[in-house]
Coordinates of C-alpha atoms in Angstrom, one line a residue:
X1 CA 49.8 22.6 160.2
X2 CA 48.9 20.9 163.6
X3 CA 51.9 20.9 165.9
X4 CA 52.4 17.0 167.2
X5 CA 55.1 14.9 168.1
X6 CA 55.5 13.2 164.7
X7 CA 58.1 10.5 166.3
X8 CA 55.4 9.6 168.7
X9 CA 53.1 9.4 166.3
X10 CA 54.9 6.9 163.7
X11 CA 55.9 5.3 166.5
X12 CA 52.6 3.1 166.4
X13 CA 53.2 2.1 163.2
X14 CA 55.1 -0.8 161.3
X15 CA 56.6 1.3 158.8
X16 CA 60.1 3.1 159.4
X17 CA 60.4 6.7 158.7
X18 CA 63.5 7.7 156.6
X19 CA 62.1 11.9 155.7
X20 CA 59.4 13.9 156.7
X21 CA 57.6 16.5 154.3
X22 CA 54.9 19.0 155.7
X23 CA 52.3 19.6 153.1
X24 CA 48.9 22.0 152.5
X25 CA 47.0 20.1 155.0
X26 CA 49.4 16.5 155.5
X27 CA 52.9 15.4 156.1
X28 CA 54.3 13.3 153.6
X29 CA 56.5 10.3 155.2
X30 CA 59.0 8.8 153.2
X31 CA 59.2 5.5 154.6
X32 CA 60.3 2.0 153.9
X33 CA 57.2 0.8 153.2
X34 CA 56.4 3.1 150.5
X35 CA 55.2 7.2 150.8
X36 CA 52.6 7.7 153.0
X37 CA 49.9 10.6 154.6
X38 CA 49.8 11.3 157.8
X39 CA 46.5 13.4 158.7
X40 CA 45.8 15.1 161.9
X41 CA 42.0 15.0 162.6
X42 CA 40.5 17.9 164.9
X43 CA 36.9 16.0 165.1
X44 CA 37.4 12.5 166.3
X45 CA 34.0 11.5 165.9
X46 CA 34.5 12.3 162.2
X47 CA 37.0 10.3 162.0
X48 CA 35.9 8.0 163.0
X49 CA 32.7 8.4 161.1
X50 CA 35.5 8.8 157.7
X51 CA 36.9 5.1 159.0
X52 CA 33.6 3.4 159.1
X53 CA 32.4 4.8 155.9
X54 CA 36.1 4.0 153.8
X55 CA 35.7 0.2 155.6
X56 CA 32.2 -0.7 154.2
X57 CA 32.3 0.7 150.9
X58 CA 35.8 -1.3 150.3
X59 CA 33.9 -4.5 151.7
X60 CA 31.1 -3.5 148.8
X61 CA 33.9 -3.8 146.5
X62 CA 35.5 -0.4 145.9
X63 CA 38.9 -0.4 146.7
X64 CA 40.0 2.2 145.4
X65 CA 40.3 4.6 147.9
X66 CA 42.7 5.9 150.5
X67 CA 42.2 3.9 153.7
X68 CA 43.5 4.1 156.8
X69 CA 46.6 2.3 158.1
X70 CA 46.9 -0.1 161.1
X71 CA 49.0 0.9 163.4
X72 CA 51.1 -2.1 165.4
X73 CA 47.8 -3.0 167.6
X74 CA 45.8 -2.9 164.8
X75 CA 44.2 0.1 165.3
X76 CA 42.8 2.5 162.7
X77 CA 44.3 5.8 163.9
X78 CA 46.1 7.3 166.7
X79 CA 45.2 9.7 169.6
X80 CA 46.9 12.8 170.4
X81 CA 45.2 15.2 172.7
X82 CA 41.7 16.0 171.2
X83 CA 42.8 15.1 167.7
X84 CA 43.1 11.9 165.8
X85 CA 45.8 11.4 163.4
X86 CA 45.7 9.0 160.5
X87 CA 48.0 7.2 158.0
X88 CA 47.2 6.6 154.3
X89 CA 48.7 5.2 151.3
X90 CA 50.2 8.4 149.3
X91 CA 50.2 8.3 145.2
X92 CA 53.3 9.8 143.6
X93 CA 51.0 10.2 140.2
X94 CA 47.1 10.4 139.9
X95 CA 46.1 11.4 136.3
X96 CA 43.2 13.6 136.0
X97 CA 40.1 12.3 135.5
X98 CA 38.1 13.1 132.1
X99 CA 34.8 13.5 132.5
X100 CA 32.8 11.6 129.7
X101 CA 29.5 9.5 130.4
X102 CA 31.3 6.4 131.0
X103 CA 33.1 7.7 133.4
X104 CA 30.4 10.0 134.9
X105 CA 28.0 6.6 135.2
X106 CA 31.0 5.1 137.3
X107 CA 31.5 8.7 139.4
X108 CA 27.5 8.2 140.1
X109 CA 27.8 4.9 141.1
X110 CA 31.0 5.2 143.2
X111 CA 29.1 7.9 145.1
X112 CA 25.8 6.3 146.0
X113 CA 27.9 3.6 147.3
X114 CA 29.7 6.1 149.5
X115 CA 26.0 7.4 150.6
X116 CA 24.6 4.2 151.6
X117 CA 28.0 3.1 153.3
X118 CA 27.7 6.7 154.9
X119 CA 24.0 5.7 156.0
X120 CA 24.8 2.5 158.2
X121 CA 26.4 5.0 160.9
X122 CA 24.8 6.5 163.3
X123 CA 27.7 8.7 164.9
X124 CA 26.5 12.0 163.0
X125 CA 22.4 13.2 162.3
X126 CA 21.5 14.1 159.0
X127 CA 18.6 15.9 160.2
X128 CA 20.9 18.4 162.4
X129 CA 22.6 19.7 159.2
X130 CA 19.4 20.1 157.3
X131 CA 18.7 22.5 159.8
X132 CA 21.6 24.3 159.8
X133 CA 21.5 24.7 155.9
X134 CA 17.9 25.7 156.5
X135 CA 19.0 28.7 159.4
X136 CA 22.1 29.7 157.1
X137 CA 19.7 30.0 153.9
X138 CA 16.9 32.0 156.0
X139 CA 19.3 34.1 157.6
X140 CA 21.2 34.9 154.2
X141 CA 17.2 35.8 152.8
X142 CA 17.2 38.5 156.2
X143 CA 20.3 39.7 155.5
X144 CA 19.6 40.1 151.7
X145 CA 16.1 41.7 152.3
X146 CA 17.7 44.3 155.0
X147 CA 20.6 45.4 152.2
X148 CA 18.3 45.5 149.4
X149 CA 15.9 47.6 151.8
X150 CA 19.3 49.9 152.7
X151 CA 20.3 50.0 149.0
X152 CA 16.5 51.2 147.8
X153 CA 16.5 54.0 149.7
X154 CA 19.6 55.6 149.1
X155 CA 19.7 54.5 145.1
X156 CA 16.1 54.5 144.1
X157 CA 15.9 57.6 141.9
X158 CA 19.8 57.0 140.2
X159 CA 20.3 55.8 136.7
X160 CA 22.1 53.7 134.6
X161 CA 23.9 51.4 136.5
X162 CA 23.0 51.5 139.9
X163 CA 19.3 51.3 139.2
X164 CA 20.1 48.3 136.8
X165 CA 21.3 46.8 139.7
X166 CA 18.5 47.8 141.8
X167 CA 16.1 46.0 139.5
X168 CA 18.2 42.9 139.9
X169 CA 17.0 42.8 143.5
X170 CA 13.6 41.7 144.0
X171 CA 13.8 38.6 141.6
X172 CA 17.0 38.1 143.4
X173 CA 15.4 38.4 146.8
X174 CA 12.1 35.6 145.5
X175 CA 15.0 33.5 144.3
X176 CA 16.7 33.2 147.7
X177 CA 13.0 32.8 149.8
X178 CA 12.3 29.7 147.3
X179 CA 15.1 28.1 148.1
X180 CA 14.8 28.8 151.6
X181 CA 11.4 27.5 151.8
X182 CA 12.3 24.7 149.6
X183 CA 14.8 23.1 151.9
X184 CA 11.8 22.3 154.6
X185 CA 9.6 20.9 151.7
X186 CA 7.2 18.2 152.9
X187 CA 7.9 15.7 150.5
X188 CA 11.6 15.3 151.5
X189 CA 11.8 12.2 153.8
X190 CA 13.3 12.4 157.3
X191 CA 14.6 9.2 156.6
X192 CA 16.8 10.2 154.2
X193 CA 18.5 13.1 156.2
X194 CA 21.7 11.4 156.3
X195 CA 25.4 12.9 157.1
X196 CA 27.4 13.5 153.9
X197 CA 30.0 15.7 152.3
X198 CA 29.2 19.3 151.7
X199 CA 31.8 20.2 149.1
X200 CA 31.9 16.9 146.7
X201 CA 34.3 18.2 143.9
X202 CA 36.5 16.8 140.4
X203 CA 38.9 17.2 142.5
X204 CA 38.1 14.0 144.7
X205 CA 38.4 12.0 141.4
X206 CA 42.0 10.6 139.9
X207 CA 42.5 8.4 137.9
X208 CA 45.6 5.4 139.7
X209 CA 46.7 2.5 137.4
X210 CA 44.2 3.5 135.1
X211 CA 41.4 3.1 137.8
X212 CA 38.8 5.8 138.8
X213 CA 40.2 6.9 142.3
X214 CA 38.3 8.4 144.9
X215 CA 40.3 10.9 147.1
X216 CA 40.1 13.6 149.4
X217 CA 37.9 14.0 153.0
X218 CA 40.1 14.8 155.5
X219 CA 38.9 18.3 157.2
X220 CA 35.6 17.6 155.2
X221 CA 32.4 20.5 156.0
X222 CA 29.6 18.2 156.3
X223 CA 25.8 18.1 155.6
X224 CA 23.2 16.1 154.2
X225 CA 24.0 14.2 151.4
X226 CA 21.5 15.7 148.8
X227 CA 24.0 18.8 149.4
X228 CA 27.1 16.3 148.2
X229 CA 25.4 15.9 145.0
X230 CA 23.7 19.0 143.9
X231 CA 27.4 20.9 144.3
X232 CA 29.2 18.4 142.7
X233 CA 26.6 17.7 139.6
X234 CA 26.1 22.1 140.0
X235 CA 30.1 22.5 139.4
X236 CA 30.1 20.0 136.5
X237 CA 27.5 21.1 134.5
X238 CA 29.1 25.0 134.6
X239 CA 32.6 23.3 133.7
X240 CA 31.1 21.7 130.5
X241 CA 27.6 22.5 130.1
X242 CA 26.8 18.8 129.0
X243 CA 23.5 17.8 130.4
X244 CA 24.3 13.9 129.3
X245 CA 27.3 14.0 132.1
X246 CA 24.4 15.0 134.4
X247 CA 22.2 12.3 133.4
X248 CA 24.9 9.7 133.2
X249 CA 25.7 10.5 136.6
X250 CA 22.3 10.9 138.0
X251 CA 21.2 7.1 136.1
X252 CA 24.5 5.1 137.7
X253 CA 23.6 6.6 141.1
X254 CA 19.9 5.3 140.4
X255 CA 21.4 2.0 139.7
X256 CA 22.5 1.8 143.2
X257 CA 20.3 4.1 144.9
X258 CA 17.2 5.3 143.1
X259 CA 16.1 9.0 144.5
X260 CA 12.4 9.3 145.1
X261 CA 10.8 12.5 144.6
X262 CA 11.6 14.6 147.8
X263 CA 15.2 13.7 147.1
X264 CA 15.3 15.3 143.8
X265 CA 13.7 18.3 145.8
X266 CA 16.3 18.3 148.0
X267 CA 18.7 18.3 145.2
X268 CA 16.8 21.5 143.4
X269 CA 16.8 23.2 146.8
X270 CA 20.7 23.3 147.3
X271 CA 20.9 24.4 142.9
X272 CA 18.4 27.0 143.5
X273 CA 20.5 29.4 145.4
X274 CA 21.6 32.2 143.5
X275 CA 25.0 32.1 144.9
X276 CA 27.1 34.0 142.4
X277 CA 24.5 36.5 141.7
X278 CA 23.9 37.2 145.0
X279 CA 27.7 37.5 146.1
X280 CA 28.0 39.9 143.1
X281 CA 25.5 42.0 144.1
X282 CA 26.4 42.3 147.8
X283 CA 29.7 43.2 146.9
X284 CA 28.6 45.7 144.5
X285 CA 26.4 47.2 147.0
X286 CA 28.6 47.3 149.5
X287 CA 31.2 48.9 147.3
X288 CA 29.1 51.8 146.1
X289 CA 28.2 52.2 150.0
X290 CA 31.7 53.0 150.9
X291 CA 31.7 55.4 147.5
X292 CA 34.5 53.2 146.0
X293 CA 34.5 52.1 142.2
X294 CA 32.0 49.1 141.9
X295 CA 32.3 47.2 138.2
X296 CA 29.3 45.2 137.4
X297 CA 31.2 42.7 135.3
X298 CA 31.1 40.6 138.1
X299 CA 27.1 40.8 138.1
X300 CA 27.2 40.4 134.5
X301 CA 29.0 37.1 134.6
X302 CA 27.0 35.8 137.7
X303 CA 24.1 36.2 135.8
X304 CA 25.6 34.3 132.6
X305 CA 26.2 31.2 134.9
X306 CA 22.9 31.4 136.7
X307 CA 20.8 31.2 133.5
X308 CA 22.8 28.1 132.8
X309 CA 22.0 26.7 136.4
X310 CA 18.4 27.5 135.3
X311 CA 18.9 25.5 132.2
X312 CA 19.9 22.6 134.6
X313 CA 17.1 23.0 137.5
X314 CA 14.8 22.7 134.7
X315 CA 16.6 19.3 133.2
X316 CA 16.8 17.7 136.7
X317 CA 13.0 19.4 137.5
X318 CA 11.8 17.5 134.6
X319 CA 14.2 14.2 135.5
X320 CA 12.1 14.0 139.0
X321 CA 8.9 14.5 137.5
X322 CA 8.8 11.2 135.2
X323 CA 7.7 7.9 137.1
X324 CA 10.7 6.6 138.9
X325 CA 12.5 4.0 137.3
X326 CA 11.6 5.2 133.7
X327 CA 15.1 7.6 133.5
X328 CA 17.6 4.7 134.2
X329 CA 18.9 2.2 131.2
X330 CA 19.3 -1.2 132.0
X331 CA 23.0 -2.1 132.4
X332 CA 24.1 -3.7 129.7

């Protein structure tokens, strides 16, 4: 927890503070106004970007959200140093969320709303973070290729197990490249490089007087917003394995914000990394390096999931390839 002079800090606003609570990543203020957040922000321009974003999409008409507190000058946060500190509403009770179409249509919605809020600012590039996923994904391939290189010539002649895994690694190693070379596809528009959330999860969604509530983005890891939604619909789909969630999602998003054809590329890109798999294997490998037990359960498992993360590439694959417009119902 950030060490800052919390008296100082409430000081700016209306509310009196009768008990403070540190928390994971918050203190909780018990106050006469009600509970409240207080957030310490170590990127201001973040922040601020976070402000801008929560403002627009509540004057589009979601509301439900946590937004940031005036303090007594009417200002949207406070400075402290380098860092920014915030103060939201805080809910006693948010019921989870259940996941059905209905609800996934609204989640889709919700979040293209977010994106196009997110668009209007100019205080972070999209394109910056394309390129950084681009350089983490090539330099992930490298260091793949170099351990599957190491791991050939030491294991090449074993049996059973180890040269199971050893067959694992060239499909492994194509798997990685595409998605590499996918994420500088020429069909994916620079204009629609824009600054999102890289970790979009369920848990951003509550449900708050029996309202879908939209949570969460405090210390967020940012990228481009393709990323936002390819992890979040990548998650679902592995939770429950119900590919009308997907497309209820994908259509109320459409109704906002249709995605043209390098955007669903974009989207594939992100999916297409063998993530598990390939953290299984490089623990495995490393393992057997240091001559120390190495299960492949682990591998077994990735490889489970992955074949279901196939299953959905090839839905959402098949989604971008029909003429745009054709895949979303008309509200009724």
């Amino acid at each position: 927890m950030d060490k800052i002079d919390l008296s100082e800090v409430c000081q700016n606003y209306r509310a009196r503070v009768i008990r403070v609570t540190p928390l994971d990543d918050c203190w909780l203020l018990e106050t006469n106004r009600g509970p409240k957040e207080l957030h310490v922000w170590p990127r201001v321009d973040v922040m601020r970007w976070s402000f801008a974003w929560r403002e627009r999409l509540a004057r589009q008409g979601f509301r439900e959200l946590e937004r940031f507190i005036r303090t007594r000058d009417s200002k949207p946060y406070v400075m402290v140093g380098n860092q920014g500190v915030t103060m939201t509403d805080h809910f006693r009770r948010i019921e989870s969320w259940e996941p059905r179409p209905a609800t996934a249509r609204q989640c889709g919605r919700v979040v293209a709303m977010m994106h196009l809020s997110q668009q209007e600012s100019n205080l972070l590039t999209g394109a910056d973070y394309l390129q950084q996923e681009k350089i983490k994904a090539e330099s992930e391939w490298a260091h793949a290729k170099a351990l599957a290189e190491s791991y050939r010539s030491k294991y090449s002649k074993e049996k059973g197990e180890k040269r199971w895994v050893g067959s694992l690694l060239s499909p492994l190693l194509q798997r990685m490249e595409r998605a590499a070379v996918l994420l500088g596809h020429e069909s994916i528009p620079a204009g629609e490089l824009t600054v999102s959330h890289r970790d979009l999860s369920s848990d951003n969604w509550g449900m708050v007087g029996g309202k879908l509530y939209l949570r969460g983005f405090f210390r967020p890891n940012l990228s481009v917003r393709q990323r936002d939604v390819a992890g979040f619909l990548r998650d679902a789909y592995l939770a429950r394995r119900d590919l009308e969630e997907i497309d209820a999602f994908l259509d109320g998003y459409e109704e906002v914000k249709p995605l043209d054809y390098g955007e669903y590329t974009l989207l594939l890109a992100f999916m297409a990394r063998p993530r598990e798999v390939w953290r299984s294997v490089e623990s495995y490998v490393k393992r057997v390096s240091e001559n120390k037990e190495a299960p492949i359960e682990g591998i077994e498992q990735a490889l489970r999931s992955q074949q279901s993360v196939d299953h959905l590439l090839r839905h959402i694959a098949d989604r971008a390839e029909r003429p745009r417009g054709e895949q979303i119902d008309e509200p009724l």
